[in-house]
Coordinates of C-alpha atoms in Angstrom, one line a residue:
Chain A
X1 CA 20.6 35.2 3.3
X2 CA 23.7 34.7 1.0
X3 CA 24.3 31.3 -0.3
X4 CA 25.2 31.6 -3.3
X5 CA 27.7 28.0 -2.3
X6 CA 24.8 26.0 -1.8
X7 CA 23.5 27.1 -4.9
X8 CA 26.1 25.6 -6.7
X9 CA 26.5 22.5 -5.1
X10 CA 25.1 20.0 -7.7
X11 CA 22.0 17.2 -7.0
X12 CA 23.7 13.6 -7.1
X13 CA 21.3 10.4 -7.2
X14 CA 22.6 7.9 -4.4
X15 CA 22.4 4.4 -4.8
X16 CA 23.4 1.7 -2.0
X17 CA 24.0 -2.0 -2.3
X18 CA 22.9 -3.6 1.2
X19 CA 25.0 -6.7 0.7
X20 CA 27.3 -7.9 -1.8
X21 CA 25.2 -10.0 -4.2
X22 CA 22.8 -7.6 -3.9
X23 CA 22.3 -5.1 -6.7
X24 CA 22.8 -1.3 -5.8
X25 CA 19.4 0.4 -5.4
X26 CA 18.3 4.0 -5.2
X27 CA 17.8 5.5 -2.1
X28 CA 17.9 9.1 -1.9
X29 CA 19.5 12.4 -3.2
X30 CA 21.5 15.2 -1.8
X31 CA 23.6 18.3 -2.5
X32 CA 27.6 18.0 -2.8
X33 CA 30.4 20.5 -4.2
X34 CA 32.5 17.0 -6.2
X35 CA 31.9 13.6 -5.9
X36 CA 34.4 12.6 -3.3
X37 CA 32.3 15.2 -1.3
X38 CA 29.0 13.2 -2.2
X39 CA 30.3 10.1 -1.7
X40 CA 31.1 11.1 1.9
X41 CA 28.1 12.7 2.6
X42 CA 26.0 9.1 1.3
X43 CA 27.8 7.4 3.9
X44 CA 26.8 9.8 6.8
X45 CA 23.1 10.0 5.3
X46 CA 22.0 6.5 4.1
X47 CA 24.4 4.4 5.7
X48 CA 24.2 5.3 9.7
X49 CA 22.8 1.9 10.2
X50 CA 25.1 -0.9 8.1
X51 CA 22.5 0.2 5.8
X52 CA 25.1 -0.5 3.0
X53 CA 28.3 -2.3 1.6
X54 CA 29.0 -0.3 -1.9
X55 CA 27.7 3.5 -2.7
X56 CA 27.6 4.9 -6.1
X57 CA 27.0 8.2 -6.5
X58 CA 25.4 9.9 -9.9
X59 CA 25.5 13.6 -11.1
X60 CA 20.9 14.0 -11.3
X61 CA 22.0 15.3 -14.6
X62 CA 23.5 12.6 -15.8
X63 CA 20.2 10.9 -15.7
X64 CA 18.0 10.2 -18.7
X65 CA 14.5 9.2 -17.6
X66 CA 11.9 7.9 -19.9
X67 CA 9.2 10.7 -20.6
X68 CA 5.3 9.6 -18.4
X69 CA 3.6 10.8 -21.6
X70 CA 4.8 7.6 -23.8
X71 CA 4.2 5.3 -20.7
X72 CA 1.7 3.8 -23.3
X73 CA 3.4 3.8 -26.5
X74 CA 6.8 2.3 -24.1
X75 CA 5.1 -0.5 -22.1
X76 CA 1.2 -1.0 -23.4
X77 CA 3.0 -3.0 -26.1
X78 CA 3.9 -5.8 -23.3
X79 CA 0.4 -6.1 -22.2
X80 CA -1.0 -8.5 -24.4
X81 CA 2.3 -11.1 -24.9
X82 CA 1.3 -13.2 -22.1
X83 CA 3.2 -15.8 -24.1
X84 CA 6.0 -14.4 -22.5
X85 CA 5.3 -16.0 -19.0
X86 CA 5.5 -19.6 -18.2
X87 CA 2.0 -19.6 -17.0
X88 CA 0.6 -19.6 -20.7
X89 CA 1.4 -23.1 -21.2
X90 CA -0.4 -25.9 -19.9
X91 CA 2.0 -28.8 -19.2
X92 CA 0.6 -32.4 -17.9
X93 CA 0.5 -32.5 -14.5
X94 CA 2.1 -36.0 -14.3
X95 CA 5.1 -34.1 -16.0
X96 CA 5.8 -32.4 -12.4
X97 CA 7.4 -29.1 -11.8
X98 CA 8.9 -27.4 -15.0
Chain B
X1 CA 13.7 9.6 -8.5
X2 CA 14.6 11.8 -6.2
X3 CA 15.8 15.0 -8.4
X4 CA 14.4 18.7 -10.1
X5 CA 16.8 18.3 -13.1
X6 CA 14.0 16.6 -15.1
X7 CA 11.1 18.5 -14.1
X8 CA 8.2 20.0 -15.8
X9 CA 9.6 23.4 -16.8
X10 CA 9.2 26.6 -15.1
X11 CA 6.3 28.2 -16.5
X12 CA 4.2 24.8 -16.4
X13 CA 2.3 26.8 -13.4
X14 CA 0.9 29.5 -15.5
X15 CA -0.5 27.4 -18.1
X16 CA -2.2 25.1 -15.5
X17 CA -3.9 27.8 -13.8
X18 CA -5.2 29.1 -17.2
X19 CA -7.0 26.0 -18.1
X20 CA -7.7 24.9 -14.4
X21 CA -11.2 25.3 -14.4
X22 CA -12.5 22.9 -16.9
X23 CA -11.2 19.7 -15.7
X24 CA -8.6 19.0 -18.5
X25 CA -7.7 15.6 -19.9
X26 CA -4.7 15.5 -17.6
X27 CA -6.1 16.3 -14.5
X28 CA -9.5 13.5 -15.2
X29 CA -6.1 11.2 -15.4
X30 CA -4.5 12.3 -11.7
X31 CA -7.9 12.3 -10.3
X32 CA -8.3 8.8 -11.5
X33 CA -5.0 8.0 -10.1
X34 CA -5.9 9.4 -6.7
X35 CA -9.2 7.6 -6.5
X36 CA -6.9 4.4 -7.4
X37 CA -5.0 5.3 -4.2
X38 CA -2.2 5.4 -7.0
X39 CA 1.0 7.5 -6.8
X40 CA 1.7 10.5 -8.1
X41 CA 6.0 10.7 -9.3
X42 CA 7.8 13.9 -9.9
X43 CA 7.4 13.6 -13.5
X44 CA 4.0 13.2 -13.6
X45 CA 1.3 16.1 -14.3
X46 CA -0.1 17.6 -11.0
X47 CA -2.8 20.3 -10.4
X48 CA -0.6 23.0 -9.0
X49 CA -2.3 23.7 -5.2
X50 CA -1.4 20.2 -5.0
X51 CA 2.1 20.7 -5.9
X52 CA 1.9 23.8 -3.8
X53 CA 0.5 22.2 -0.8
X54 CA 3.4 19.4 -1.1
X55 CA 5.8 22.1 -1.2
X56 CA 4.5 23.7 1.8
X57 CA 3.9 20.8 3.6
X58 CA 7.1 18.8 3.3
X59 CA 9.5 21.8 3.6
X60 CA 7.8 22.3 7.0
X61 CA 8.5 19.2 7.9
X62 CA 11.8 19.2 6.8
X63 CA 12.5 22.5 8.9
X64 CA 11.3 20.8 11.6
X65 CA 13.5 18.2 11.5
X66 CA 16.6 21.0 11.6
X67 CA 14.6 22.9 14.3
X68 CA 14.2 19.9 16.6
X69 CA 17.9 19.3 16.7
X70 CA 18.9 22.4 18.8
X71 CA 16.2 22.0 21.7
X72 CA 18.3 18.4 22.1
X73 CA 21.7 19.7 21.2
X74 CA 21.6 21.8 23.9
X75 CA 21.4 18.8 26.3
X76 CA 24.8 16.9 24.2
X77 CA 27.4 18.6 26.3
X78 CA 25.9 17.8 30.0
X79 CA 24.0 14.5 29.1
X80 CA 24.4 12.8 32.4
X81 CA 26.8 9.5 30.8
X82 CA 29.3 8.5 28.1
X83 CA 26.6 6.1 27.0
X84 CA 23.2 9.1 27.1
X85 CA 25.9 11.4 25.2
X86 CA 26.3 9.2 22.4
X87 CA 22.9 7.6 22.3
X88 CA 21.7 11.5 21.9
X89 CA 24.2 12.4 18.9
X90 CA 23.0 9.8 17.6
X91 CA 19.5 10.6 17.4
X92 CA 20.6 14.5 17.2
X93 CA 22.0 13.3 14.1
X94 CA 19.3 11.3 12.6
X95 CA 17.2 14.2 12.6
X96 CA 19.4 16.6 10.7
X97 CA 19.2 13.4 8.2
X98 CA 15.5 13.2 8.4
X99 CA 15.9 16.8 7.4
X100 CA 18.1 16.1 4.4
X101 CA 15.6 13.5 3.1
X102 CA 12.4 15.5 3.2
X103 CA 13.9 18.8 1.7
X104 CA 15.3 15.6 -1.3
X105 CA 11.9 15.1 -2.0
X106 CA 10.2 18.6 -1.4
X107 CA 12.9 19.5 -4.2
X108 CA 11.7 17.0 -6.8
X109 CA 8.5 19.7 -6.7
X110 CA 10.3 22.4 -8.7
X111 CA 11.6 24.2 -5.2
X112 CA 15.7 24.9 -4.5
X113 CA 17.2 24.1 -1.0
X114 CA 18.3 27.7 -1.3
X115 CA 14.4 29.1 -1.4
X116 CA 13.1 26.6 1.5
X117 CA 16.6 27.9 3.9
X118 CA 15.5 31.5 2.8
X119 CA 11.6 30.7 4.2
X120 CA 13.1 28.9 7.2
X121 CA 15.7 31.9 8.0
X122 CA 13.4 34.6 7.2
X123 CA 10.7 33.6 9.2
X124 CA 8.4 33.2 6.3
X125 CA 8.2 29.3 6.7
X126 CA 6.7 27.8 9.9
X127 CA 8.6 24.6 11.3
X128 CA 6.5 22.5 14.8
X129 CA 5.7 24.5 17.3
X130 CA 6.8 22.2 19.6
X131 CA 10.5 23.3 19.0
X132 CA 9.9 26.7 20.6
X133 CA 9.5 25.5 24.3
X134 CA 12.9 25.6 26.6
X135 CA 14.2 22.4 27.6
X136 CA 15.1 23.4 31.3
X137 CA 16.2 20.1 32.8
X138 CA 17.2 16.4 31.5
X139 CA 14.2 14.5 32.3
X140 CA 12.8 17.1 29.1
X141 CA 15.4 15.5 27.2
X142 CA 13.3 12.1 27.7
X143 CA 10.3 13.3 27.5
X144 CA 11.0 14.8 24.2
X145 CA 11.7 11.2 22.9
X146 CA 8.9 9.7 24.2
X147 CA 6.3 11.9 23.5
X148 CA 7.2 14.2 21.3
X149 CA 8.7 11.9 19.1
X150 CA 5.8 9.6 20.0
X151 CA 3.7 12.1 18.3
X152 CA 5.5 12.5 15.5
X153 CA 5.4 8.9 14.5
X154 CA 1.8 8.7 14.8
X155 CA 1.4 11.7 12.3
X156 CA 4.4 10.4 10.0
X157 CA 3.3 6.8 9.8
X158 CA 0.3 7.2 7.5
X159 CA 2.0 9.4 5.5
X160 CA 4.2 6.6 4.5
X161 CA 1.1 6.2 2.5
X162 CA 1.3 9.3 1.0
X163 CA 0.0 10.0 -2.7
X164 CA 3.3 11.6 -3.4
X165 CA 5.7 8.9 -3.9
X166 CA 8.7 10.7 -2.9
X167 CA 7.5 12.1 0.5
X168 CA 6.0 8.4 1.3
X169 CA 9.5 7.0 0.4
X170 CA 10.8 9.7 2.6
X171 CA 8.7 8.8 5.4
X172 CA 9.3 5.3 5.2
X173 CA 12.9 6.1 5.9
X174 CA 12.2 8.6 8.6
X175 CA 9.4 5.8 10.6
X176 CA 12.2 3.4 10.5
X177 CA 14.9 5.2 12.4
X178 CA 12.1 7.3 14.9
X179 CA 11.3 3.7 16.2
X180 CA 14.7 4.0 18.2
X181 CA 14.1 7.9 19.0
X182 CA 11.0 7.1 21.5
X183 CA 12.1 4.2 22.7
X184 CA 15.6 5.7 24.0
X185 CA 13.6 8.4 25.3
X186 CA 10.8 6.7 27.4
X187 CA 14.4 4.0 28.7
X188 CA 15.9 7.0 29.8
X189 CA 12.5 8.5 32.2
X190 CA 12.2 4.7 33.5
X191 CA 15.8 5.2 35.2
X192 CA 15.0 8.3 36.3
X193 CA 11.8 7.2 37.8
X194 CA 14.2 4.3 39.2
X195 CA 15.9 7.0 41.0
X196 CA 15.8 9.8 43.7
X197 CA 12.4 11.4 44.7
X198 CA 14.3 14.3 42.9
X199 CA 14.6 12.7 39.4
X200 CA 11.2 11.6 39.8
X201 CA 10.1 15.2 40.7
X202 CA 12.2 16.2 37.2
X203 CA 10.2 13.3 35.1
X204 CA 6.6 14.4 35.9
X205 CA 7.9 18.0 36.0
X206 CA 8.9 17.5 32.3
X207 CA 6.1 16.0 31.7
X208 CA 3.3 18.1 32.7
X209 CA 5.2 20.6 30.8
X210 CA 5.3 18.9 27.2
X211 CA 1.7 16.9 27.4
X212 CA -0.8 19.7 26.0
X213 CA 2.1 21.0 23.7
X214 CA 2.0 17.3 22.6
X215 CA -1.7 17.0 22.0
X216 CA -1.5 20.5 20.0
X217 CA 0.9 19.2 17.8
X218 CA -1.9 17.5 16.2
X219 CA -2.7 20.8 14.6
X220 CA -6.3 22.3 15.8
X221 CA -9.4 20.5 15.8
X222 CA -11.0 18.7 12.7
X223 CA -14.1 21.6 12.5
X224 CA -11.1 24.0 12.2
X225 CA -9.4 23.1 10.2
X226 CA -10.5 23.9 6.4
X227 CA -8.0 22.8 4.3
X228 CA -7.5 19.2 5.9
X229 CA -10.5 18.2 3.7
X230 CA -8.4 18.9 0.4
X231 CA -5.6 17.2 1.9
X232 CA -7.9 13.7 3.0
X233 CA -8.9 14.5 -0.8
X234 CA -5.5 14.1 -2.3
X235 CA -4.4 11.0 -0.5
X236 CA -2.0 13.6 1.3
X237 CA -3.1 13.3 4.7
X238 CA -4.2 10.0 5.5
X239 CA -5.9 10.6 9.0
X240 CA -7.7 13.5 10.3
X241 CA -5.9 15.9 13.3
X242 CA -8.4 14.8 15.8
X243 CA -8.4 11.1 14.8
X244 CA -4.3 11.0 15.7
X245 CA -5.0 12.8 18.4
X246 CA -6.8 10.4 20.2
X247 CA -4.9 7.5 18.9
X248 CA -2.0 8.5 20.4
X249 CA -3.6 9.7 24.0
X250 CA -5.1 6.2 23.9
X251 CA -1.6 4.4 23.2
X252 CA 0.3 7.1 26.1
X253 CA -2.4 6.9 29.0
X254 CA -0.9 3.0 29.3
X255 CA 2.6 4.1 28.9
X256 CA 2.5 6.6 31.2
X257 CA 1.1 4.2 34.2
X258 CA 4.0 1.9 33.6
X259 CA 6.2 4.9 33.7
X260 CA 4.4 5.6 36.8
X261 CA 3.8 9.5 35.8
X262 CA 0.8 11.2 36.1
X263 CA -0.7 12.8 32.6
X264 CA -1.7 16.8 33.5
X265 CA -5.7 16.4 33.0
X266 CA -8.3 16.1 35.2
X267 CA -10.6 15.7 32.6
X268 CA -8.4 12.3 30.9
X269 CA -11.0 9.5 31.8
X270 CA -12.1 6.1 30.1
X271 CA -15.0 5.8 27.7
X272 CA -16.3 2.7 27.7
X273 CA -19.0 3.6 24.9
X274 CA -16.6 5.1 22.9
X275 CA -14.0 2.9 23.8
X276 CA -11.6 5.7 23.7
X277 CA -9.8 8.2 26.3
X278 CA -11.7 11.4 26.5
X279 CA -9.4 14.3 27.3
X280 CA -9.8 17.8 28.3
X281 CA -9.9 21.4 26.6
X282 CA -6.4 22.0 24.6
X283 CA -5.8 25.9 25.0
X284 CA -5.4 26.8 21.2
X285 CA -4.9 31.0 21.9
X286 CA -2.0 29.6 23.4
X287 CA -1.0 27.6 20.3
X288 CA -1.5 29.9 17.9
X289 CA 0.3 32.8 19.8
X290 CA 3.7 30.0 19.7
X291 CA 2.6 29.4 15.7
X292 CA 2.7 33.2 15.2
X293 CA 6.0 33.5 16.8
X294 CA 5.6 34.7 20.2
X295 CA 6.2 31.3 21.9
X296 CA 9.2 31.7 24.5
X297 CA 12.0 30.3 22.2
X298 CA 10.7 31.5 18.9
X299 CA 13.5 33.9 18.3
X300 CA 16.0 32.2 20.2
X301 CA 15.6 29.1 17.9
X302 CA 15.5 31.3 14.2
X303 CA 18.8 33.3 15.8
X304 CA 20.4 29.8 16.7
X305 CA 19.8 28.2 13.5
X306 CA 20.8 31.5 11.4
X307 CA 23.7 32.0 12.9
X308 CA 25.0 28.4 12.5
X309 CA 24.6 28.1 8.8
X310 CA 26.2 31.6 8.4
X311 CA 28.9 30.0 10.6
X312 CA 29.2 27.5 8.1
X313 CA 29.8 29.8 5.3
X314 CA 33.0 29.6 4.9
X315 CA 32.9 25.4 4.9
X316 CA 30.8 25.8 1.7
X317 CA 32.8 28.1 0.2
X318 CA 36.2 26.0 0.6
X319 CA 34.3 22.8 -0.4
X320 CA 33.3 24.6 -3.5
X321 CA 36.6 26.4 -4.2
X322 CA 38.2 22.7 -3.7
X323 CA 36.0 21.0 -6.3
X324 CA 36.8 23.7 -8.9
X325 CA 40.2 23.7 -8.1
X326 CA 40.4 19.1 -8.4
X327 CA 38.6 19.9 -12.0
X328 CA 41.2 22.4 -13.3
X329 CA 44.3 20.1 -11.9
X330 CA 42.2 17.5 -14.0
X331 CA 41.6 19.3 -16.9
X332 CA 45.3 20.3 -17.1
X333 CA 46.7 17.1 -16.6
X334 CA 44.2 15.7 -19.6
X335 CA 46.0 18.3 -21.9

């Protein structure tokens, strides 16, 4: 089977925004020669169902992800700051919500 | 994240297996995980038969998802209404997406859409059995949906729960939009049974046709089947074959008396001390004979499907020559 087309096609990331307000969020991947090519396949792929009002499309490449073997030096730091939450502080209750 | 371009490198494999038989630091942290019923992500370190086993799992799926469109597509040029014809491009369509989502994620494993088509058009790679029965008549067009499909969702929803974060997204996805696939299906037998003594004939004609295919789909019994145990293991498979089995005879028996069909087995009885259906004997030589490619539309389906992506060949090419071509124009113009 000779494909060599396919081969070449690049990854893109797609990411749909359901409504406006809404942020755009990541929903899938696919294969696509250019991104006018991409974008058109998002729609057909992710958006069948008014899934969507706003597609971005990303080259998988472009993408720098944060390595799993410093998940503890990255986010262990966080884990004793409860400070950071409201929750922390005790507030008289005749005060009311705050 | 649905993407390979980050993945552990290429010969991550051959180390693994070097050092895979004292449990190493790495793999006391994804059996941890597991027993967490965390998820595993692309990124993360895997023991490689469980990669492996992903890969072969989810890229038969997804071929089945590509299979199961022509059995249907046959049926889009003589659907019996405007209103059937669309309803069944519709679904026809869904599947080729449900396709496009499973090989996504089976290609955050390290695999290339280019190796899984080569599996799928060789013959190499296996895809549902059900797929290689005819569809001779439009009732089987409904009965697909409804228990076919049926089927499916009963295997596909506890894998939403998947240890493999991308597949479970996948099948999250997939659940959603099958929802509509068996309940066209099972609205388009109740106007049939509606109809002429005829169409009624066609319905349980269909249907005694598809109902043991259906239970096999299941895969063979629990006692036979060796590897499901590494599977239940690995948070992969979520339910046992036999277990969805009779979930789903349980949840048709009702469906099929409102239908007012009659399910092909003597043997298909109430049991109040179980509290389940009991059913009959499923004939696996038969089953197997299909898996092994001997099933009655086995080459019909591979030739089919070959011949339409060589057909679109040519497509590829041009959309490739097109983007190269927009990237020089740019590049020139930028100069």
């Amino acid at each position: 089977m000779n494909t060599p087309a396919l081969k070449d096609w690049p990854l893109w990331e797609v990411f749909v925004r359901s409504k406006q307000g809404l942020e755009h969020k990541h929903c899938g991947s696919l294969h696509a020669a250019d991104a006018a090519q991409a974008l058109h396949m998002a729609r057909d792929v992710y958006t069948r169902r008014q899934e969507g009002v706003s597609i971005w499309v990303v080259p998988s490449v472009a993408i720098t992800a944060s390595n799993p073997d410093d998940k503890g030096e990255l986010f262990d730091p966080a884990a004793d700051k409860i400070y950071r939450h409201p929750t922390f502080y005790e507030i008289p209750e005749e005060v009311g919500h705050m | 994240m649905y993407t390979q371009a980050m993945d552990i490198p290429d010969d991550s494999g051959k180390k693994l297996a070097a050092v895979s038989n004292a449990p190493s630091e790495q793999e006391a942290a994804f059996e941890a995980r597991i027993d967490a019923d965390g998820r595993i992500e692309p990124q993360d370190w895997m023991p490689e038969a469980y990669r492996k086993t992903l890969v072969r799992q989810i890229s038969q799926h997804a071929h089945s998802e590509i299979v199961g469109m022509l059995p249907e597509g046959n049926w889009i040029s003589r659907a019996p209404s405007l209103k059937r014809k669309a309803i069944l491009i519709a679904k026809v369509q869904d599947e080729g997406g449900h396709g496009l989502y499973l090989y996504s994620a089976a290609e955050t494993l390290g695999t290339s859409r280019d190796q899984m088509l080569e599996g799928l058009h060789s013959g190499k790679a296996k895809y549902s059995s059900i797929f290689n029965y005819p569809t001779l008549n439009w009732a089987d067009v409904g009965v697909i949906g409804w228990l076919v499909d049926g089927a499916a969702i009963m295997n596909q929803v506890p894998l939403c729960r998947c240890s493999y974060g991308p597949y479970a997204r996948a099948m999250v996805r997939v659940c959603k939009e099958e929802s509509f696939h068996q309940r066209q299906g099972y609205e388009a037998l109740l106007v049939m049974m509606k109809g002429t003594d005829e169409q009624r004939a066609m319905v349980q004609d269909a249907v005694n046709r598809y109902w043991w295919k259906c239970l096999a789909m299941f895969g063979p019994p629990d006692a036979d089947s060796p590897h499901s145990a590494q599977g239940m293991r690995w948070g992969i498979k979520r339910i046992s074959n036999d277990d969805l089995r009779q979930k789903f005879i349980d949840a048709t028996v009702p469906q099929a008396k409102v239908l007012g069909v009659t399910l092909p087995d003597p043997a298909l009885k109430w049991n109040e001390a179980r509290g389940h259906y009991d059913y009959g004997q499923i004939d696996w030589a038969e089953f197997w004979n299909t898996v092994e490619g001997n099933g009655p539309c086995n080459k019909e389906r591979l030739a089919t499907r070959v011949k339409a992506h060589n057909d679109g060949q040519w497509v590829r090419d041009a959309a490739q020559a097109y983007a190269r071509k927009q990237k020089e124009r740019a590049l020139k113009e930028a100069a």
